[in-house]
Amino acid sequence: MRIGLVCPYAWDVPGGVQQHVGDLAEALTGMGHEVSVLAPVGDAGTAVLPDYLVPAGRPVPVPYNGSVARLSFGPRTATRVRRWISEGGFDVLHVHEPSAPSVSLLACWAADGPLVATFHTSNPRSRAMAASSRALRSATEKINGRIAVSEAARRTLVEHVGGDAVLIPNGVAVRAFEHADPLPGWPGEGGSLGFLGRLDEPRKGLAVLLDAFALMAPARPGLRLLVAGPGDREAALAGVPAGLRERVVAPGRLDDADKARAYRSADVFCAPNLGGESFGIVLTEAMASGAAIVASDIPAFSAVLEGGGAGDLFSAGDPADLAERAGALLDDPERRRALSAAARRAVRAYDWETVAADVVHVYETVLAGAGSGDGRRPGVRLDTGPRATALLRRGSV
């Protein structure tokens, strides 16, 4: 098949949806399909882009789902979307997060089936989705197959847009993480905690982990904390007591190879996220690496960790509970080994070989339904009606 994937968020800014789309593109290519990805790009002239990526225009930062999303929308972007669809000759179009006011929504308006959509957002009280529900329905009524990455994402879809979706989780390239070596000097003799995520995004919960570390550190003089990810390190670590600052190591954004090594560098990997997560890619990556995990008990994380069977859970937002549970794991190597083994077993269900095959099955089902009338293989065409232009002029989003 020739497949068009649409990502609504800036490709050159790290994020779970961008990573999902990129990994899916590579998995589908490995299965023999032709793939093109359309996404906003901040600076297409200097960014290092994969061959399959087509820039859709420059993004602008917009508050969305408790974070700041970089989206591209408007008549100029709509023209690029229509040109990409017209020239793509796609058998199926697969848009991600069509609820975001960006290129995925524009692609829904502009295309004329077969159309598949994946919903990632978990936010049952989303004001943005509630305010734009009319425009969303005008786009999503065209969708032939719906995928949700988690039960939380499916529930958000049902409540705000209507309809239902098949559950297909985010994938992880298990083999890329399972044999990585730790970073030099880690984990060390005194024990180590690890964190990976945006340092300047409050919902990732780094402040909770830093408070927990401050509670643990006095009784554990050799304990260190590895904090990896993009963002302002000085601002993120400003609240760490002066006597502990040298024991918090923040290497910044890591490439894929060092990211895999970072998961292996902690005796206990911590995911202190406060909410707004529909799945937890960081968890599946840590699981694939065999990390012993302590994660907040938000629904998405609890589901991925099998209710605590593949990693320990603490009360979200509670530094004392995190400190207690992380400390208990540091003191119990046998328990860490058991959680590591359980995590490696559980993460097999999220391997991209399995996930991509399930996605292709959705494509095949949609294509079979679309072609049932005359026996011809259907393809994605432009919607020649006034829908997209009219909605843009009305300012429906």
Coordinates of C-alpha atoms in Angstrom, one line a residue:
M1 CA 0.0 0.0 0.0
R2 CA 0.9 3.6 -0.4
I3 CA 0.1 5.3 3.0
G4 CA -0.1 8.9 3.9
L5 CA 0.5 9.7 7.6
V6 CA -0.4 13.1 9.1
C7 CA 1.1 14.4 12.3
P8 CA -0.4 17.6 13.8
Y9 CA 2.6 18.7 15.9
A10 CA 5.9 20.2 15.0
W11 CA 8.2 17.4 13.8
D12 CA 11.4 19.1 15.1
V13 CA 10.1 19.3 18.7
P14 CA 10.2 16.1 20.8
G15 CA 6.8 14.6 21.6
G16 CA 5.1 11.3 22.0
V17 CA 2.8 11.7 18.9
Q18 CA 5.7 12.7 16.7
Q19 CA 7.7 9.7 17.9
H20 CA 4.7 7.4 17.4
V21 CA 4.2 8.6 13.8
G22 CA 7.9 8.3 13.0
D23 CA 8.2 4.8 14.4
L24 CA 5.0 3.8 12.6
A25 CA 6.4 5.1 9.4
E26 CA 9.6 3.1 9.8
A27 CA 7.7 0.0 10.8
L28 CA 5.3 0.2 7.8
T29 CA 8.3 0.8 5.5
G30 CA 10.0 -2.2 6.9
M31 CA 6.8 -4.2 6.0
G32 CA 7.2 -3.2 2.4
H33 CA 4.7 -0.3 2.3
E34 CA 5.4 3.2 0.8
V35 CA 4.9 5.9 3.4
S36 CA 4.8 9.7 3.3
V37 CA 4.4 11.8 6.4
L38 CA 3.1 15.4 6.5
A39 CA 3.8 17.5 9.6
P40 CA 4.6 21.1 10.6
V41 CA 8.4 21.9 10.8
G42 CA 9.8 24.9 12.5
D43 CA 12.7 25.4 10.2
A44 CA 12.7 23.1 7.2
G45 CA 15.9 24.6 5.9
T46 CA 18.1 23.5 8.8
A47 CA 16.2 20.7 10.5
V48 CA 17.4 17.1 9.8
L49 CA 14.4 15.4 8.3
P50 CA 13.8 11.8 7.3
D51 CA 13.2 11.1 3.6
Y52 CA 9.6 10.4 4.1
L53 CA 8.8 13.7 5.8
V54 CA 7.0 16.5 3.9
P55 CA 6.9 19.9 5.7
A56 CA 3.4 21.4 6.1
G57 CA 4.4 24.8 7.2
R58 CA 5.8 26.6 10.2
P59 CA 4.1 25.9 13.5
V60 CA 3.0 28.3 16.2
P61 CA 2.8 27.6 20.0
V62 CA -0.7 27.1 21.3
P63 CA -1.8 26.0 24.8
Y64 CA -3.4 22.6 24.4
N65 CA -4.2 19.7 26.8
G66 CA -2.2 21.1 29.7
S67 CA 0.9 21.7 27.6
V68 CA 2.1 23.9 24.7
A69 CA 1.6 22.3 21.3
R70 CA 3.2 23.7 18.2
L71 CA 0.5 23.6 15.4
S72 CA 0.1 24.8 11.9
F73 CA -3.3 26.0 10.6
G74 CA -4.7 28.4 8.1
P75 CA -5.3 28.9 4.4
R76 CA -1.6 28.5 3.4
T77 CA -1.2 25.3 5.4
A78 CA -4.6 24.1 3.9
T79 CA -3.2 24.6 0.4
R80 CA -0.1 22.5 1.3
V81 CA -2.3 19.8 2.7
R82 CA -4.4 19.6 -0.4
R83 CA -1.4 19.6 -2.7
W84 CA 0.2 16.7 -0.7
I85 CA -3.0 14.6 -0.9
S86 CA -3.5 15.4 -4.6
E87 CA 0.1 14.4 -5.5
G88 CA 0.4 11.5 -3.0
G89 CA -1.7 8.9 -4.8
F90 CA -2.4 7.3 -1.4
D91 CA -4.4 4.1 -0.9
V92 CA -5.2 5.2 2.6
L93 CA -4.8 8.3 4.6
H94 CA -4.0 8.0 8.4
V95 CA -4.3 11.1 10.4
H96 CA -3.2 11.4 14.0
E97 CA -4.9 13.5 16.7
P98 CA -7.5 15.2 14.4
S99 CA -8.9 16.9 17.4
A100 CA -5.9 19.3 17.4
P101 CA -6.5 22.4 15.3
S102 CA -3.6 21.6 12.9
V103 CA -2.8 19.7 9.7
S104 CA -4.6 16.5 10.7
L105 CA -7.9 18.3 10.9
L106 CA -7.2 20.1 7.6
A107 CA -6.5 16.7 6.0
C108 CA -9.8 15.3 7.2
W109 CA -11.6 18.2 5.7
A110 CA -9.7 18.0 2.4
A111 CA -9.7 14.3 1.8
D112 CA -12.3 12.0 0.4
G113 CA -11.8 8.5 2.0
P114 CA -10.4 5.9 2.8
L115 CA -9.5 7.6 6.0
V116 CA -8.2 6.3 9.3
A117 CA -7.6 8.3 12.5
T118 CA -5.7 7.6 15.7
F119 CA -6.7 9.5 18.8
H120 CA -4.0 10.0 21.4
T121 CA -5.4 12.6 23.8
S122 CA -6.6 11.7 27.3
N123 CA -8.5 14.7 28.7
P124 CA -12.1 14.1 29.7
R125 CA -12.5 17.8 30.6
S126 CA -10.9 19.3 27.5
R127 CA -12.3 22.8 26.9
A128 CA -10.6 22.9 23.5
M129 CA -12.3 19.8 22.3
A130 CA -15.6 20.8 23.8
A131 CA -15.5 24.3 22.1
S132 CA -14.5 22.8 18.7
S133 CA -16.8 19.7 18.8
R134 CA -18.9 21.0 15.9
A135 CA -15.9 21.4 13.6
L136 CA -14.5 18.1 14.8
R137 CA -17.6 16.3 13.9
S138 CA -17.6 17.8 10.5
A139 CA -14.2 16.3 9.9
T140 CA -14.4 13.1 11.8
E141 CA -17.7 12.1 10.1
K142 CA -15.5 11.2 7.1
I143 CA -13.3 8.8 9.1
N144 CA -13.7 5.2 8.1
G145 CA -11.6 3.6 10.9
R146 CA -10.8 4.9 14.3
I147 CA -8.0 3.9 16.6
A148 CA -7.4 4.9 20.2
V149 CA -4.0 4.3 21.9
S150 CA -5.6 3.7 25.3
E151 CA -8.9 3.3 27.1
A152 CA -8.4 6.8 28.4
A153 CA -8.0 8.2 24.8
R154 CA -11.0 6.1 23.7
R155 CA -13.2 7.6 26.5
T156 CA -12.1 11.1 25.6
L157 CA -13.1 10.5 22.0
V158 CA -16.5 9.0 23.0
E159 CA -17.3 11.9 25.3
H160 CA -16.3 14.8 23.0
V161 CA -16.7 13.6 19.5
G162 CA -18.9 10.5 19.6
G163 CA -18.4 7.1 18.1
D164 CA -16.0 4.5 19.2
A165 CA -12.5 3.2 18.3
V166 CA -10.5 0.0 18.3
L167 CA -7.7 0.0 20.9
I168 CA -4.2 -0.3 19.4
P169 CA -1.5 1.0 21.8
N170 CA 1.6 3.0 21.1
G171 CA 4.5 0.9 20.0
V172 CA 8.1 0.6 21.1
A173 CA 11.1 -0.7 19.3
V174 CA 11.9 -3.3 21.9
R175 CA 15.2 -4.5 20.4
A176 CA 16.5 -0.9 20.4
F177 CA 16.3 -0.8 24.2
E178 CA 16.8 -4.3 25.6
H179 CA 20.6 -4.6 25.1
A180 CA 21.8 -1.1 25.8
D181 CA 24.7 -0.5 28.2
P182 CA 24.5 2.1 31.0
L183 CA 26.1 5.5 30.6
P184 CA 29.7 5.7 31.9
G185 CA 29.8 5.8 35.7
W186 CA 26.2 4.8 36.2
P187 CA 24.3 3.5 38.1
G188 CA 27.2 3.7 40.7
E189 CA 27.6 2.2 44.2
G190 CA 25.3 4.5 46.1
G191 CA 22.1 3.9 44.1
S192 CA 20.5 6.0 41.4
L193 CA 17.2 7.3 40.3
G194 CA 16.3 8.2 36.7
F195 CA 13.9 10.5 34.9
L196 CA 13.4 11.2 31.2
G197 CA 11.0 13.9 29.8
R198 CA 10.6 17.6 29.2
L199 CA 12.1 19.5 32.1
D200 CA 9.9 22.5 31.6
E201 CA 6.5 20.8 31.3
P202 CA 4.9 20.7 34.8
R203 CA 2.6 17.7 34.0
K204 CA 5.7 15.5 33.6
G205 CA 6.1 15.8 37.4
L206 CA 9.8 16.5 37.7
A207 CA 9.2 18.8 40.6
V208 CA 7.6 15.9 42.5
L209 CA 10.6 13.7 41.9
L210 CA 13.0 16.5 43.0
D211 CA 11.1 16.8 46.2
A212 CA 11.2 13.1 46.7
F213 CA 15.0 13.1 46.1
A214 CA 15.4 15.8 48.7
L215 CA 13.6 13.6 51.2
M216 CA 15.7 10.5 50.4
A217 CA 19.2 12.0 49.9
P218 CA 20.1 12.8 53.5
A219 CA 19.9 9.2 54.6
R220 CA 21.5 8.0 51.3
P221 CA 24.8 10.0 50.9
G222 CA 25.7 8.1 47.6
L223 CA 22.3 8.4 45.9
R224 CA 22.3 10.3 42.6
L225 CA 19.5 11.4 40.2
L226 CA 19.8 11.4 36.4
V227 CA 17.5 13.9 34.8
A228 CA 17.5 13.6 31.0
G229 CA 15.4 15.6 28.5
P230 CA 15.1 18.9 26.7
G231 CA 14.3 22.2 28.5
D232 CA 15.9 24.8 30.7
R233 CA 18.0 22.8 33.2
E234 CA 18.8 25.7 35.5
A235 CA 15.2 26.7 35.9
A236 CA 14.0 23.1 36.3
L237 CA 16.6 22.4 39.0
A238 CA 16.4 25.8 40.8
G239 CA 14.6 24.3 43.7
V240 CA 17.1 21.6 44.5
P241 CA 18.9 22.4 47.8
A242 CA 22.4 23.6 47.3
G243 CA 24.0 20.7 49.1
L244 CA 22.3 18.2 46.8
R245 CA 22.7 20.0 43.5
E246 CA 26.0 18.2 42.6
R247 CA 24.2 14.8 42.9
V248 CA 21.6 15.7 40.3
V249 CA 23.0 15.2 36.8
A250 CA 21.1 16.7 33.9
P251 CA 22.7 15.9 30.5
G252 CA 20.0 17.6 28.5
R253 CA 18.3 16.1 25.4
L254 CA 19.8 12.7 24.4
D255 CA 19.9 11.0 21.1
D256 CA 18.2 7.7 20.6
A257 CA 21.3 5.6 21.5
D258 CA 22.0 7.5 24.7
K259 CA 18.3 7.6 25.7
A260 CA 18.3 3.8 25.6
R261 CA 21.5 3.9 27.8
A262 CA 19.9 6.3 30.2
Y263 CA 17.1 3.9 31.1
R264 CA 19.8 1.3 31.9
S265 CA 21.6 3.8 34.1
A266 CA 19.1 4.0 37.0
D267 CA 18.5 1.4 39.7
V268 CA 15.0 2.8 39.8
F269 CA 13.4 4.7 36.9
C270 CA 10.8 7.2 38.0
A271 CA 7.8 8.4 36.0
P272 CA 6.1 11.0 38.3
N273 CA 3.7 12.4 35.7
L274 CA 0.7 14.3 37.1
G275 CA -1.8 13.6 34.4
G276 CA -2.8 14.3 30.8
E277 CA -1.1 11.1 29.6
S278 CA -3.2 8.7 27.5
F279 CA -0.5 6.0 27.4
G280 CA 3.1 6.4 28.5
I281 CA 5.7 5.8 25.8
V282 CA 8.4 6.6 28.3
L283 CA 7.1 3.6 30.4
T284 CA 7.3 1.1 27.5
E285 CA 10.8 2.3 26.6
A286 CA 11.9 1.8 30.2
M287 CA 10.1 -1.6 30.3
A288 CA 11.9 -2.7 27.2
S289 CA 15.2 -1.7 28.8
G290 CA 14.4 -3.9 31.8
A291 CA 14.2 -1.0 34.3
A292 CA 12.7 -1.3 37.7
I293 CA 10.0 1.3 37.6
V294 CA 8.1 3.5 40.0
A295 CA 5.3 5.5 38.3
S296 CA 2.4 7.7 39.4
D297 CA -0.8 5.8 39.6
I298 CA -2.6 7.8 36.9
P299 CA -4.9 5.5 34.9
A300 CA -2.8 5.3 31.7
F301 CA 0.4 4.3 33.6
S302 CA -1.5 1.8 35.8
A303 CA -2.8 0.1 32.7
V304 CA 0.6 -0.1 31.0
L305 CA 2.2 -1.5 34.2
E306 CA -0.6 -4.0 34.7
G307 CA -1.9 -2.5 37.9
G308 CA 1.6 -2.7 39.5
G309 CA 2.6 -6.1 38.2
A310 CA 5.2 -4.7 35.9
G311 CA 6.3 -1.7 38.0
D312 CA 5.5 -0.1 41.3
L313 CA 2.9 2.7 41.6
F314 CA 2.8 5.7 43.9
S315 CA 0.1 8.3 44.6
A316 CA 0.4 10.9 41.9
G317 CA 1.7 14.2 43.1
D318 CA 2.9 12.8 46.5
P319 CA 6.7 13.2 47.0
A320 CA 6.7 11.3 50.3
D321 CA 5.0 8.3 48.8
L322 CA 7.4 8.3 45.8
A323 CA 10.4 8.5 48.2
E324 CA 9.1 5.6 50.3
R325 CA 8.5 3.3 47.3
A326 CA 11.6 4.2 45.4
G327 CA 13.6 3.7 48.6
A328 CA 12.1 0.3 49.2
L329 CA 13.1 -0.8 45.7
L330 CA 16.6 0.5 46.1
D331 CA 16.9 -1.6 49.3
D332 CA 15.5 -4.7 47.6
P333 CA 17.6 -6.0 44.6
E334 CA 15.5 -9.1 44.3
R335 CA 12.3 -7.1 44.0
R336 CA 13.9 -4.9 41.3
R337 CA 14.9 -8.0 39.3
A338 CA 11.4 -9.4 39.6
L339 CA 9.9 -6.2 38.3
S340 CA 12.5 -6.0 35.5
A341 CA 11.6 -9.5 34.3
A342 CA 7.8 -8.7 34.5
A343 CA 8.3 -5.5 32.6
R344 CA 10.2 -7.3 29.8
R345 CA 7.4 -9.8 29.4
A346 CA 4.7 -7.2 29.5
V347 CA 6.3 -4.9 26.9
R348 CA 6.2 -7.6 24.2
A349 CA 2.6 -6.7 23.6
Y350 CA 3.7 -3.2 22.6
D351 CA 6.5 -4.2 20.2
W352 CA 6.1 -2.3 16.8
E353 CA 6.0 -5.6 14.9
T354 CA 2.8 -6.4 16.7
V355 CA 1.4 -2.9 16.7
A356 CA 2.1 -2.1 13.1
A357 CA 0.5 -5.4 12.0
D358 CA -2.7 -4.4 13.9
V359 CA -2.7 -1.0 12.3
V360 CA -2.4 -2.5 8.8
H361 CA -5.3 -4.8 9.6
V362 CA -7.4 -1.6 10.2
Y363 CA -6.2 -0.3 6.8
E364 CA -7.2 -3.5 5.1
T365 CA -10.6 -3.5 6.7
V366 CA -11.3 0.1 5.7
L367 CA -10.1 -0.6 2.1
A368 CA -12.2 -3.7 1.9
G369 CA -15.3 -1.8 3.0
A370 CA -14.6 1.1 0.7
G371 CA -14.1 -1.1 -2.3
S372 CA -17.1 -3.4 -1.7
G373 CA -19.3 -1.7 -4.2
D374 CA -17.5 -2.0 -7.6
G375 CA -14.5 -4.2 -6.8
R376 CA -12.0 -1.5 -7.7
R377 CA -9.2 -0.6 -5.2
P378 CA -10.2 2.7 -3.6
G379 CA -7.8 5.6 -3.0
V380 CA -7.7 8.9 -1.3
R381 CA -8.9 11.8 -3.4
L382 CA -9.5 15.5 -2.8
D383 CA -12.9 16.5 -1.6
T384 CA -13.9 18.8 -4.4
G385 CA -16.7 20.4 -2.3
P386 CA -16.4 23.7 -0.4
R387 CA -16.1 22.1 3.1
A388 CA -12.5 22.9 4.0
T389 CA -12.5 26.4 2.5
A390 CA -15.9 27.3 4.0
L391 CA -15.0 26.1 7.5
L392 CA -11.7 28.1 7.4
R393 CA -13.6 31.3 6.4
R394 CA -16.1 30.8 9.1
G395 CA -13.3 30.4 11.7
S396 CA -14.9 27.2 13.0
V397 CA -11.8 26.3 15.0

